[in-house]
Coordinates of C-alpha atoms in Angstrom, one line a residue:
M1 CA -28.8 -13.0 14.8
R2 CA -30.2 -15.9 12.9
V3 CA -33.7 -17.5 12.9
E4 CA -33.3 -21.2 13.9
F5 CA -35.5 -24.0 12.4
D6 CA -35.9 -27.5 13.7
P7 CA -37.1 -29.9 10.9
E8 CA -38.6 -32.3 13.4
A9 CA -40.7 -29.6 15.1
M10 CA -41.7 -28.0 11.8
G11 CA -42.8 -31.1 9.9
R12 CA -42.4 -32.2 6.3
T13 CA -44.1 -29.5 4.2
P14 CA -42.9 -26.3 6.0
F15 CA -39.3 -27.5 6.1
Y16 CA -39.5 -28.6 2.5
K17 CA -40.5 -25.1 1.6
L18 CA -37.6 -23.8 3.6
L19 CA -35.1 -26.1 1.9
T20 CA -36.3 -25.2 -1.6
S21 CA -36.0 -21.5 -0.8
V22 CA -32.4 -21.7 0.4
V23 CA -31.0 -24.4 -1.9
V24 CA -31.1 -22.2 -4.9
P25 CA -30.9 -21.9 -7.9
R26 CA -31.6 -25.5 -8.8
P27 CA -31.2 -26.8 -12.3
I28 CA -34.2 -28.5 -13.8
A29 CA -34.2 -32.0 -15.3
W30 CA -37.1 -32.0 -17.8
V31 CA -37.4 -35.8 -17.8
S32 CA -39.1 -37.6 -20.7
T33 CA -40.0 -41.3 -20.2
I34 CA -42.3 -43.8 -21.9
S35 CA -44.6 -46.3 -20.2
Q36 CA -44.9 -50.0 -21.1
R37 CA -48.2 -48.9 -22.9
S38 CA -46.2 -46.5 -25.0
V39 CA -47.5 -43.3 -23.3
A40 CA -44.8 -40.6 -23.4
N41 CA -44.5 -38.7 -20.1
L42 CA -42.7 -35.4 -19.5
A43 CA -42.1 -33.8 -16.2
P44 CA -39.8 -31.2 -14.5
H45 CA -37.6 -32.3 -11.6
S46 CA -35.7 -29.6 -9.8
F47 CA -33.5 -31.9 -7.6
F48 CA -31.0 -32.6 -10.4
T49 CA -27.2 -32.7 -10.9
V50 CA -24.2 -34.7 -12.2
A51 CA -23.4 -37.7 -10.1
C52 CA -20.3 -39.2 -11.8
V53 CA -17.9 -38.2 -14.6
S54 CA -16.6 -41.6 -15.6
P55 CA -18.9 -43.3 -16.4
P56 CA -21.1 -40.2 -17.1
V57 CA -24.0 -40.4 -14.7
V58 CA -26.6 -37.8 -13.9
Q59 CA -29.2 -37.9 -11.1
F60 CA -32.5 -36.5 -10.2
T61 CA -34.9 -37.0 -7.3
S62 CA -38.5 -38.0 -7.6
V63 CA -40.3 -36.7 -4.6
G64 CA -43.0 -39.3 -4.1
R65 CA -43.8 -42.0 -6.7
K66 CA -44.5 -40.1 -9.9
D67 CA -45.0 -41.3 -13.4
S68 CA -41.4 -40.6 -14.4
L69 CA -40.2 -42.9 -11.7
R70 CA -42.6 -45.7 -12.4
N71 CA -41.9 -45.6 -16.2
I72 CA -38.1 -45.6 -15.5
E73 CA -38.5 -48.6 -13.2
E74 CA -40.4 -50.4 -16.0
T75 CA -38.4 -49.5 -19.0
R76 CA -35.0 -48.5 -17.5
Q77 CA -34.6 -45.6 -19.8
F78 CA -35.2 -41.8 -19.8
V79 CA -34.1 -38.5 -21.3
V80 CA -33.0 -35.4 -19.5
N81 CA -34.0 -32.4 -21.6
L82 CA -32.6 -29.0 -20.7
A83 CA -35.3 -26.6 -19.6
P84 CA -34.8 -23.5 -21.7
E85 CA -36.1 -20.0 -20.8
H86 CA -38.3 -19.7 -23.9
L87 CA -40.4 -22.8 -22.9
F88 CA -41.0 -21.5 -19.4
E89 CA -44.8 -21.8 -19.5
Q90 CA -44.8 -25.2 -21.1
I91 CA -42.3 -26.6 -18.6
N92 CA -44.4 -25.3 -15.7
A93 CA -47.5 -26.9 -17.4
T94 CA -45.9 -30.3 -17.6
G95 CA -45.7 -30.3 -13.8
T96 CA -49.5 -30.7 -13.7
D97 CA -50.6 -34.0 -12.1
F98 CA -52.1 -35.5 -15.3
P99 CA -53.3 -39.1 -15.0
P100 CA -50.8 -41.8 -16.0
G101 CA -52.6 -42.4 -19.3
V102 CA -52.3 -38.8 -20.5
S103 CA -49.1 -37.7 -22.3
E104 CA -47.9 -34.3 -21.3
F105 CA -46.4 -33.9 -24.8
D106 CA -49.9 -34.1 -26.2
A107 CA -51.8 -32.3 -23.4
V108 CA -49.4 -29.3 -23.4
G109 CA -48.7 -29.3 -27.1
I110 CA -44.9 -30.0 -27.0
A111 CA -43.3 -31.4 -30.1
R112 CA -41.1 -34.4 -29.7
E113 CA -38.4 -36.0 -31.7
P114 CA -36.9 -39.5 -31.7
S115 CA -34.0 -40.3 -29.4
R116 CA -31.0 -42.0 -30.9
A117 CA -30.1 -44.6 -28.2
V118 CA -33.2 -44.9 -26.0
K119 CA -37.0 -45.3 -26.6
P120 CA -38.3 -42.2 -24.7
P121 CA -38.5 -39.2 -27.1
R122 CA -36.6 -36.0 -26.8
V123 CA -38.2 -32.5 -26.5
A124 CA -37.7 -31.2 -30.0
A125 CA -37.3 -27.5 -28.9
S126 CA -34.9 -28.2 -26.1
P127 CA -31.3 -27.4 -26.9
V128 CA -29.9 -30.4 -25.0
A129 CA -30.9 -34.0 -24.6
L130 CA -29.1 -36.5 -22.4
E131 CA -30.3 -40.0 -23.2
C132 CA -29.9 -42.3 -20.2
E133 CA -30.0 -45.9 -19.2
L134 CA -31.0 -46.5 -15.6
H135 CA -27.9 -47.2 -13.4
S136 CA -29.6 -47.5 -10.0
T137 CA -32.0 -45.9 -7.6
V138 CA -31.8 -45.1 -3.9
T139 CA -34.9 -44.7 -1.8
L140 CA -34.6 -42.1 1.0
G141 CA -37.8 -41.6 3.0
D142 CA -40.5 -40.3 0.7
S143 CA -38.2 -39.7 -2.2
T144 CA -36.2 -41.8 -4.8
V145 CA -32.9 -40.7 -6.3
V146 CA -32.6 -41.9 -9.9
F147 CA -29.1 -42.4 -11.4
G148 CA -28.9 -42.6 -15.1
R149 CA -25.8 -43.4 -17.2
V150 CA -25.7 -41.0 -20.2
V151 CA -25.4 -43.1 -23.3
Q152 CA -26.0 -40.3 -25.8
A153 CA -25.9 -36.5 -25.7
A154 CA -27.3 -34.2 -28.3
V155 CA -26.7 -30.4 -28.3
S156 CA -28.2 -27.9 -30.7
E157 CA -25.7 -26.4 -33.1
A158 CA -27.2 -23.0 -32.4
A159 CA -26.1 -23.3 -28.7
M160 CA -22.5 -24.1 -29.5
V161 CA -19.6 -21.7 -29.5
E162 CA -16.2 -22.9 -30.6
G163 CA -17.3 -26.5 -30.2
H164 CA -18.7 -26.1 -26.7
P165 CA -22.2 -25.5 -25.3
D166 CA -22.5 -21.8 -24.3
V167 CA -24.7 -21.0 -21.3
R168 CA -25.7 -17.7 -22.8
R169 CA -27.2 -19.5 -25.8
L170 CA -28.7 -22.4 -23.8
R171 CA -30.6 -20.0 -21.5
P172 CA -31.4 -22.6 -18.9
L173 CA -34.1 -22.0 -16.3
A174 CA -33.7 -22.8 -12.6
R175 CA -36.1 -23.3 -9.8
L176 CA -36.1 -21.1 -6.7
G177 CA -38.5 -21.0 -3.7
K178 CA -42.3 -20.9 -3.7
D179 CA -43.5 -20.4 -7.3
E180 CA -40.3 -18.5 -8.3
W181 CA -38.1 -19.4 -11.2
G182 CA -34.7 -18.0 -12.2
T183 CA -32.8 -17.2 -15.4
I184 CA -29.1 -17.1 -15.8
G185 CA -28.7 -13.4 -15.3
E186 CA -25.2 -12.0 -15.3
V187 CA -22.5 -14.6 -16.1
L188 CA -19.2 -14.3 -14.1
E189 CA -16.0 -15.8 -15.2
I190 CA -12.8 -16.5 -13.2
S191 CA -10.0 -19.1 -13.5
R192 CA -9.2 -21.4 -10.6
I193 CA -5.8 -20.8 -9.1
R194 CA -3.4 -23.7 -8.9
Y195 CA -1.7 -24.2 -5.7
T196 CA 1.7 -23.9 -7.4
D197 CA 0.6 -20.4 -8.5
W198 CA -0.7 -19.3 -5.1
P199 CA 1.0 -16.2 -3.8
G200 CA 4.0 -17.1 -1.6
V201 CA 4.3 -20.7 -2.8
N202 CA 7.7 -21.9 -4.2
Q203 CA 9.3 -18.5 -3.4
G204 CA 12.6 -18.3 -1.6

């Protein structure tokens, strides 16, 4: 038996809560932007993924018209900072609906550092920063999907193992349902099987 849900009958908010409880875990884009008045904004967005490999493009969704989106539309630049476990409380605090003229960096007490290729600052304590130029946006109902071409990536040396970022050192947070967050927990490893190595293929 399953419980059936009709999004039209439920309405926006109840079905939104259902979606965010079953599409889990969701990586967090901790997005830093800067306004035309040079106010640095920082906010977590949990609808986030890679959109394209070549050119490298990442995407996040702004649910509603938030400061991150407005700043990106004005300046066409942003930084995706990895949301690490040890900054859990600060990341949550930057989700507060501060007025546009208030910098979350300052209000929450988060140290920043200059980016190399774009104007918005990086989060100094984040182990990864993806500096992005706006590629495009797509509006879907009450939300806007933001696509950013990655023009510079910076990874902490402490998070690298044999020249590659290691998830056990990155310690990324993920969003779950309600007010729940997740950590990486147990890491499973398995190699993908090529078709030519599949049992029974190329035999006889």
